[in-house]
XYZ file of C-alpha atoms in Angstrom:
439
model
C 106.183 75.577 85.520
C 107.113 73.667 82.394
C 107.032 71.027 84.123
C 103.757 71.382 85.588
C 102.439 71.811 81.908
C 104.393 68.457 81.118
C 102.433 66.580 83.463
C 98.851 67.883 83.061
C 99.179 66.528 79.463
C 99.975 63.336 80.434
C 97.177 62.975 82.819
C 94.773 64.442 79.673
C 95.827 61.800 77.171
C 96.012 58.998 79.808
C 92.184 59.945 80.245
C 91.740 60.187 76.807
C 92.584 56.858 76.430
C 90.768 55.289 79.034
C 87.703 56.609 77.747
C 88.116 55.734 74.130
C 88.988 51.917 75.517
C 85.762 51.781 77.541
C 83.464 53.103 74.629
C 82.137 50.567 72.297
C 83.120 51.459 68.206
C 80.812 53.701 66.756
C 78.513 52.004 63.712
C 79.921 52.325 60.613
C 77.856 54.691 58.201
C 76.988 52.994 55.402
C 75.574 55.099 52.278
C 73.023 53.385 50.039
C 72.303 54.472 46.749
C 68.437 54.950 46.961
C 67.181 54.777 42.820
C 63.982 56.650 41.573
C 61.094 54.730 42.670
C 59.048 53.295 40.026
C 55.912 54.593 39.396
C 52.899 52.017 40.587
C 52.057 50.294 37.633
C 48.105 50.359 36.037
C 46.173 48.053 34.920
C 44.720 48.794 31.159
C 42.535 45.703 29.968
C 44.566 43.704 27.138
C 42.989 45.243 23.469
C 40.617 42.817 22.147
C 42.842 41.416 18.905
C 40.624 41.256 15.755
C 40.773 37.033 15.376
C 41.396 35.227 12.832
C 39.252 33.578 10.515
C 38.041 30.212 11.727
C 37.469 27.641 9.049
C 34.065 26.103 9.681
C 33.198 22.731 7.975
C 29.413 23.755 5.994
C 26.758 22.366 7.348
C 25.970 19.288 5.667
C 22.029 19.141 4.308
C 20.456 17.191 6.566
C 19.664 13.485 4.803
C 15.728 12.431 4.673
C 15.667 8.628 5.766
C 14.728 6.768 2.664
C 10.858 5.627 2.339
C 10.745 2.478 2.535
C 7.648 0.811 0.368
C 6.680 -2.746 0.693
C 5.186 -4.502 -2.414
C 3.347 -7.322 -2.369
C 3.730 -8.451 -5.957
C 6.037 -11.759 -7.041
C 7.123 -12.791 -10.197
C 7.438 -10.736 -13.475
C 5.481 -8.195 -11.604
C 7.306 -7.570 -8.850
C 10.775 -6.824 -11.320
C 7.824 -4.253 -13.214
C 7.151 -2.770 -9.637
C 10.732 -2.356 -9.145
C 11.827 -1.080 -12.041
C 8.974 1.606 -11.514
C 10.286 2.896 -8.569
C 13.716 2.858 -9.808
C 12.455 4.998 -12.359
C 10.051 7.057 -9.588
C 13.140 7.621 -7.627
C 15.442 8.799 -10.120
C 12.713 11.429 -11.336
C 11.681 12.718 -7.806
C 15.059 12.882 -6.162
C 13.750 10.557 -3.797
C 15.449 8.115 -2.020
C 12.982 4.758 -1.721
C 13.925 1.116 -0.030
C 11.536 -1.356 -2.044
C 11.132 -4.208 -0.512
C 9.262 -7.457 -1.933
C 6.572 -9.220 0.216
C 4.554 -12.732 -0.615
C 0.809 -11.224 -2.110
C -0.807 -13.610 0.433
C 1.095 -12.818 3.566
C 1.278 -9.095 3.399
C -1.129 -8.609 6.269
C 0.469 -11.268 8.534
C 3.858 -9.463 7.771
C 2.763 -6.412 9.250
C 1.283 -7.952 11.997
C 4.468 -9.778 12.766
C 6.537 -6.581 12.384
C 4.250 -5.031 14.993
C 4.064 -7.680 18.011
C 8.021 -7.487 17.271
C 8.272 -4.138 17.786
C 9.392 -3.606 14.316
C 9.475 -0.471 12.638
C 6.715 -0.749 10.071
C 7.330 0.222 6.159
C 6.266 3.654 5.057
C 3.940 2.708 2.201
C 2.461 -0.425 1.419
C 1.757 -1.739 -2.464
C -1.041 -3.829 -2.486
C -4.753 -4.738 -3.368
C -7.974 -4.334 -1.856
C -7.924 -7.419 0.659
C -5.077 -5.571 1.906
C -6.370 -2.148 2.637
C -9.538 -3.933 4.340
C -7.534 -5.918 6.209
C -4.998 -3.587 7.340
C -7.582 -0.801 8.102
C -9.309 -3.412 10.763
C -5.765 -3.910 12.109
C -5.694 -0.461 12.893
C -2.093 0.377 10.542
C -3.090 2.586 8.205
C -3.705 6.189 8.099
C -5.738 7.569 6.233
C -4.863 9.563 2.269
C -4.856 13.357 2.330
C -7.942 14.940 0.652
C -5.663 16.441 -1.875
C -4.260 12.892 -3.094
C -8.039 11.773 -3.595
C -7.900 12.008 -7.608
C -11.739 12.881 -9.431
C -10.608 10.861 -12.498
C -9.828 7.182 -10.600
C -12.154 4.936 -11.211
C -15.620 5.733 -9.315
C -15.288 1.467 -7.651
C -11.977 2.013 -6.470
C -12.551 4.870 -4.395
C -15.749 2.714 -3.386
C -13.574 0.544 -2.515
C -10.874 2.112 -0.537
C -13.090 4.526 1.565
C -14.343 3.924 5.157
C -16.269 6.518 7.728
C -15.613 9.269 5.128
C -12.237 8.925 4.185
C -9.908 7.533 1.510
C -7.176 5.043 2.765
C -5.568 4.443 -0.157
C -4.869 5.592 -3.614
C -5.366 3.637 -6.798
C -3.208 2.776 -8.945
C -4.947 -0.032 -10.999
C -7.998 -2.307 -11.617
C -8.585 -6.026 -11.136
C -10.914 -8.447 -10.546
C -12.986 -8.013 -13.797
C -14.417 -11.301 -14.519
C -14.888 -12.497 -18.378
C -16.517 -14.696 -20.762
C -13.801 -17.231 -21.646
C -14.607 -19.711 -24.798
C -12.715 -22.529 -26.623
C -12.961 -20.672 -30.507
C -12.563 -24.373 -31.811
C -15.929 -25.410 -30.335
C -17.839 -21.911 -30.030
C -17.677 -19.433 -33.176
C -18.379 -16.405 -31.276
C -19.197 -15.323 -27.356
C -23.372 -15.254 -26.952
C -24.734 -11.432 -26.653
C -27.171 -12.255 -24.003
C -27.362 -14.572 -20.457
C -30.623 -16.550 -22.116
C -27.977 -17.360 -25.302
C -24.987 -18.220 -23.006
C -27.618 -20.619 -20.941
C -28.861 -22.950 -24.252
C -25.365 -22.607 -25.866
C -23.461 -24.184 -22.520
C -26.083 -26.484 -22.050
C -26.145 -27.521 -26.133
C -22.231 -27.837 -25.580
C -22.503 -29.763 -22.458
C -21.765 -33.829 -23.148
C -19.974 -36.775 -21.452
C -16.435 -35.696 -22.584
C -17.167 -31.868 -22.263
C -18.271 -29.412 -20.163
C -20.459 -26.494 -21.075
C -19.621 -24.074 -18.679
C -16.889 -23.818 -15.789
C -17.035 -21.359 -13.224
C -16.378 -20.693 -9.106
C -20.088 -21.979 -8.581
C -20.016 -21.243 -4.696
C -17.979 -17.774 -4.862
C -20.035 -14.691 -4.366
C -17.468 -12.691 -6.440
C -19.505 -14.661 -9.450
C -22.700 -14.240 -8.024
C -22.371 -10.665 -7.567
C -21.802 -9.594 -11.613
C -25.854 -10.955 -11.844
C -27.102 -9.056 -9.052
C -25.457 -5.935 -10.214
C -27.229 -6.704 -13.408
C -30.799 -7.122 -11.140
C -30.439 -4.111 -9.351
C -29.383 -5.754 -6.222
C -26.034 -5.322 -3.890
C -24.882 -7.366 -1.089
C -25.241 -3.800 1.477
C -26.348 -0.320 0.799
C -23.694 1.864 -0.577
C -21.893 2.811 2.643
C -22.055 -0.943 3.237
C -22.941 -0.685 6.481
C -26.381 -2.495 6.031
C -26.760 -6.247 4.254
C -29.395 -5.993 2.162
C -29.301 -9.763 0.589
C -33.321 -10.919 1.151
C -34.590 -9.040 -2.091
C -36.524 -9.632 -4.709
C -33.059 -9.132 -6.909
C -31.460 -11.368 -4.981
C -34.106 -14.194 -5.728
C -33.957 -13.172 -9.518
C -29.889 -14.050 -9.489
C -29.977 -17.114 -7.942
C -32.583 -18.590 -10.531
C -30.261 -17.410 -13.065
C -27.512 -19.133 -10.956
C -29.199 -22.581 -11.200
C -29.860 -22.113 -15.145
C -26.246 -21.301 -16.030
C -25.513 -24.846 -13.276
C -27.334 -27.068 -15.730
C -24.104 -26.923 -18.096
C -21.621 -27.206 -14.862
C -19.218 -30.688 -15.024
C -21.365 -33.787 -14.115
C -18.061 -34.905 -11.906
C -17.139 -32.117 -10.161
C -17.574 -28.451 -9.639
C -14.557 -26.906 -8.348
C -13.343 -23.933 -9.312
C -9.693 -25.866 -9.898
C -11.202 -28.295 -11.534
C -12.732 -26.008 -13.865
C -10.572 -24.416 -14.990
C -8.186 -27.639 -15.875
C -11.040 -28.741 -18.155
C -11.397 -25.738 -19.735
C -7.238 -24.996 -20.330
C -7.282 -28.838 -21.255
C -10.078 -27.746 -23.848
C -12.685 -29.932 -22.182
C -15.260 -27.102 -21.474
C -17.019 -24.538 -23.750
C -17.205 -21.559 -21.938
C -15.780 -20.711 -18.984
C -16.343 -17.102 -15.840
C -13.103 -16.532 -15.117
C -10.983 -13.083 -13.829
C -8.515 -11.290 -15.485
C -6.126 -12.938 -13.159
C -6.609 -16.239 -14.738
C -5.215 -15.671 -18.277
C -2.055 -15.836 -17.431
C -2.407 -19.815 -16.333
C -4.253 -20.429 -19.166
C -1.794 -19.418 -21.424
C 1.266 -21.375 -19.478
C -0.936 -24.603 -19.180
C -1.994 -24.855 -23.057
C -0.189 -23.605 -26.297
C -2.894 -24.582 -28.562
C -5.854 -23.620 -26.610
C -8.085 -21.020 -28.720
C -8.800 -18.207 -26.368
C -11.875 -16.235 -26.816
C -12.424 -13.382 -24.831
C -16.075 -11.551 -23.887
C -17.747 -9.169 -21.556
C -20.112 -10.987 -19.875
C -23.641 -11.229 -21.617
C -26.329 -8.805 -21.023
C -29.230 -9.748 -18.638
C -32.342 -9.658 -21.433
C -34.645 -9.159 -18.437
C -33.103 -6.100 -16.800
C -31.132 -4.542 -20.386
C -28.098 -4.496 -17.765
C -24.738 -5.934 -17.985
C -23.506 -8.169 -15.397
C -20.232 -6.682 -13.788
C -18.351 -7.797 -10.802
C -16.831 -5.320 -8.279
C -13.671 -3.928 -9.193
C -11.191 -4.340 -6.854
C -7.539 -2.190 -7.496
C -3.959 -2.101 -6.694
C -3.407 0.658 -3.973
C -0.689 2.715 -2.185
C -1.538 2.821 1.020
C 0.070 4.874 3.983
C 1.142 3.014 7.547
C 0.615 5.140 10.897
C 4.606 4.583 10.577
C 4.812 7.729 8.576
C 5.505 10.944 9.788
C 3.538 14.068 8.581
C 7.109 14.860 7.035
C 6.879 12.377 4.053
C 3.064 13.165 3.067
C 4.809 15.639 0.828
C 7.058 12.841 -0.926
C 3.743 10.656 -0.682
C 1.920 13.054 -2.700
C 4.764 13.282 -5.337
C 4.651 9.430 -6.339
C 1.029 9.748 -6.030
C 1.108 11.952 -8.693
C 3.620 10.245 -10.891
C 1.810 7.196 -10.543
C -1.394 8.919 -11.731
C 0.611 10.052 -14.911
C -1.155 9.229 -18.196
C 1.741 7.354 -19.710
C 2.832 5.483 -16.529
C -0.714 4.421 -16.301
C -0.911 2.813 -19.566
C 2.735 1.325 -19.397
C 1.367 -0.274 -15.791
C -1.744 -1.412 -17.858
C -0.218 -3.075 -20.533
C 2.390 -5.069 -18.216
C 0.496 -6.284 -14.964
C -2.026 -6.715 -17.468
C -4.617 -4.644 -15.227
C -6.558 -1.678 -15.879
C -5.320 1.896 -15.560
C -7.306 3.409 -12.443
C -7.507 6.512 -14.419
C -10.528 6.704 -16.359
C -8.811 9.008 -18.816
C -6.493 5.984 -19.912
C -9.269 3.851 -20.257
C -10.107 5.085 -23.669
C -6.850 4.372 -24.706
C -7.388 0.468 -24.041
C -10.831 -0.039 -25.660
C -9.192 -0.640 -28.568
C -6.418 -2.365 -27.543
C -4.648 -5.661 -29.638
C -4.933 -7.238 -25.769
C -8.710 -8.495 -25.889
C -8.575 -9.191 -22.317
C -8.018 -5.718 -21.151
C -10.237 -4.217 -23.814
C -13.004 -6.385 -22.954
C -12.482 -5.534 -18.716
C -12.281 -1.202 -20.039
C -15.541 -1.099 -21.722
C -17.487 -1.247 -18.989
C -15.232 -0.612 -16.199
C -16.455 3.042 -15.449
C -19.863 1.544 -14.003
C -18.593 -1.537 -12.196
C -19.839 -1.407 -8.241
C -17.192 -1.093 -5.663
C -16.931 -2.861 -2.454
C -16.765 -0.543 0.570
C -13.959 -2.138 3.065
C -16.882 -2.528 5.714
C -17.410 -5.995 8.197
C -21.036 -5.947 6.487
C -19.903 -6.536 2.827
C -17.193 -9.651 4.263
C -20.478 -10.816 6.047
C -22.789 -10.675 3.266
C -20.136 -12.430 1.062
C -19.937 -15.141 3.698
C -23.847 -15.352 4.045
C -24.108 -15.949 0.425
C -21.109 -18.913 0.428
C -22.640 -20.468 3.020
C -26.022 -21.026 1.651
C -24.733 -21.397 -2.312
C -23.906 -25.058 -2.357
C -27.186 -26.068 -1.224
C -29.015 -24.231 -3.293
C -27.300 -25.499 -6.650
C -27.165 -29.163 -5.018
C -31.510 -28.774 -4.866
C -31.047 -28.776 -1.393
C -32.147 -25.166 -0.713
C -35.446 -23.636 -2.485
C -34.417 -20.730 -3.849
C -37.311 -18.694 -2.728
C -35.575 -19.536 0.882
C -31.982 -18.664 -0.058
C -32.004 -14.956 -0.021
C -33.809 -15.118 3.571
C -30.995 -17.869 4.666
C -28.067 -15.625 3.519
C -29.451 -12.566 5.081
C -30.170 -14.227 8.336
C -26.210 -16.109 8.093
C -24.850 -12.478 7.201
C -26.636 -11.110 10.107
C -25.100 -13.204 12.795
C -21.947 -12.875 11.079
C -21.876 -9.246 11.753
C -23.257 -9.647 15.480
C -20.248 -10.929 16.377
C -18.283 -8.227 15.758
């Protein structure tokens, strides 16, 4: 029995066996340590930090290009000019570029900046040729209303207005013409046109002349038809009105006064050489003359006169004012009318007026100055400011430069005997005429 027992548990293990060699090993169980699972993370927009002061350069104030003014003056006026701006400048807070042109080539300047494609100056210092000439051209624009002044001169605004409008404002007077005489050969200047006619001609000899003058200019014709009644247009000078009876009654005058005129010569160059070389009694000349007279002869006597009143008419002869102006180019922006306006109104100052007077040796083109120069030690400029307030004015029109050319053309023959003068004032009007048809 026990040995039945024996061997039924070797046949169990024996099977045992078998079946644990057949069976592949069981996987080994491997235990992970599983941690806390994070928790899903959220978004939240980053706070807006409060930033720091940036340090921002001011803004700089913006710089106004500097006007830029070109003066046609040389010489000992121009460094006046200059020095007037300098002064201008300073007092404004303005910033101004001056810069100098030749008096006679001012107009061709421009014109040669503009085919160029040059920027053109600001402002513009110059006289009256140059406002007519420049308003043809088509470069200037015209003054504000406020910058036309009620005290200038009545001629210069004459002068300087076209269709309406101002295109320039004065600054000064010139062109006054004078009775010149040598003191060591005439005592005093002659009160009337009849007295200046028999004291030239009494004066008048082989070695002297008794009166020098620009015979063929109309700038000294004009003086004696002012004194007439007569003008080269009508006041707008848009019509020529030269064929009148006034007209007729200044050119006999003209060929009285010619009887004392050099026996060798008539030029207005030559005249005046013979009368700085004290060869000639009396001589027409304009303010702008003295100056060579003075430089040419040290011991010259200078008297200085008005012109002589016209006995038939009770009227003194005056010739047309013309002025210095500041005029505006169509290079200027609307921007600097402002700064124009401010040296238009320094300019007009009382003082700087006389100061400008007494140095360029021109009138002030404020009436209210003129008072102040009546007076005045300089008998040039007190003899040009008596009568100044009722000199004519030119108006910048084509029919005044025609008229002016009718009468030059026709002038010579008339004082040569050449030309009746009952035909002369028909001859210049016709001449004038088909001047002004061609344009």
């Amino acid at each position: 029995m026990r040995t039945i027992w024996l061997l039924l548990l070797a046949l169990l293990v024996a099977m045992v066996a078998t079946g644990c060699a057949d069976s592949p090993p069981l996987p080994e169980i491997v235990v992970e340590q599983v941690s806390e699972p994070s928790p899903t993370p959220t978004l939240v927009p980053r706070p807006s930090a409060t930033p720091l002061p940036t340090r921002v350069p001011p803004t700089p104030t913006p710089t106004l290009p500097a006007l830029s003014i070109w003066v046609a003056e040389e010489g000992p006026a121009l460094t006046t000019v200059q020095a007037l701006f300098a002064d201008l400048a300073q007092r404004a807070d303005l910033e101004l570029e001056v810069v100098p042109r030749p008096p006679d080539g001012l107009r061709l300047s421009i014109a040669t900046a503009s085919v160029r494609g040059e920027p053109l100056p600001d402002l513009i210092w110059g006289h009256q040729e140059d406002l007519a000439g420049l308003l043809i051209d088509g470069h200037l624009q015209p003054v504000p209303d406020a910058l036309r002044s009620t005290e200038a001169l009545p001629a210069l605004l004459t002068t300087a207005t076209y269709d309406g409008l101002l295109w320039g404002v004065p600054v000064l007077a010139r062109n006054s013409l004078l009775l010149l005489y040598n003191r060591e050969l005439i005592e005093a200047a002659p009160a009337t046109s009849d007295e200046l006619i028999v004291r030239a001609r009494a004066a008048r000899n082989p070695m002297t002349a008794g009166l020098v003058m620009a015979w063929t200019d109309p700038h000294w014709v004009l003086p004696w038809l002012h004194a007439f009644g007569g003008a080269p247009t009508d006041p707008a000078g848009a019509t020529i009105t030269l064929n009148t009876p006034a007209m007729t009654a200044t050119l006999n005058l003209m060929r009285e006064l010619y009887t004392a005129a050099p026996t060798n010569g008539d030029s207005y160059a030559r005249g005046q050489r013979l009368f700085a070389q004290e060869y000639a009694a009396f001589a027409i000349d304009g303010d702008w003359a003295l100056p060579r007279y003075r430089a040419v002869s040290e011991t010259l006597e200078l008297g200085i006169a008005p012109l002589p009143m016209v006995p038939a008419t009770g009227k003194a002869p005056l010739a047309p004012l013309g002025g210095t102006y500041l005029m505006v180019t169509t290079g200027l922006e609307p921007s600097g009318l402002a700064d124009v306006a401010t040296l238009a109104a320094l300019l007009n100052e009382p003082e700087v007026q006389f100061t400008l007077a007494r140095e360029l040796e021109r009138l002030p083109a404020q009436q209210a100055v003129l008072s102040q120069l009546v007076n005045s030690d300089d008998p040039a400029l007190a003899a040009a400011a008596r009568r100044a307030a009722e000199a004519p004015g030119l108006p910048p029109t084509q029919a005044v430069r025609c008229a002016l050319y009718g009468i030059n053309a026709w002038m010579g023959r008339l004082l040569a005997g050449t030309l009746e003068v009952n035909q002369a004032p028909l001859n210049m009007q016709r001449e004038a005429e088909a001047c002004l048809s061609r344009f």
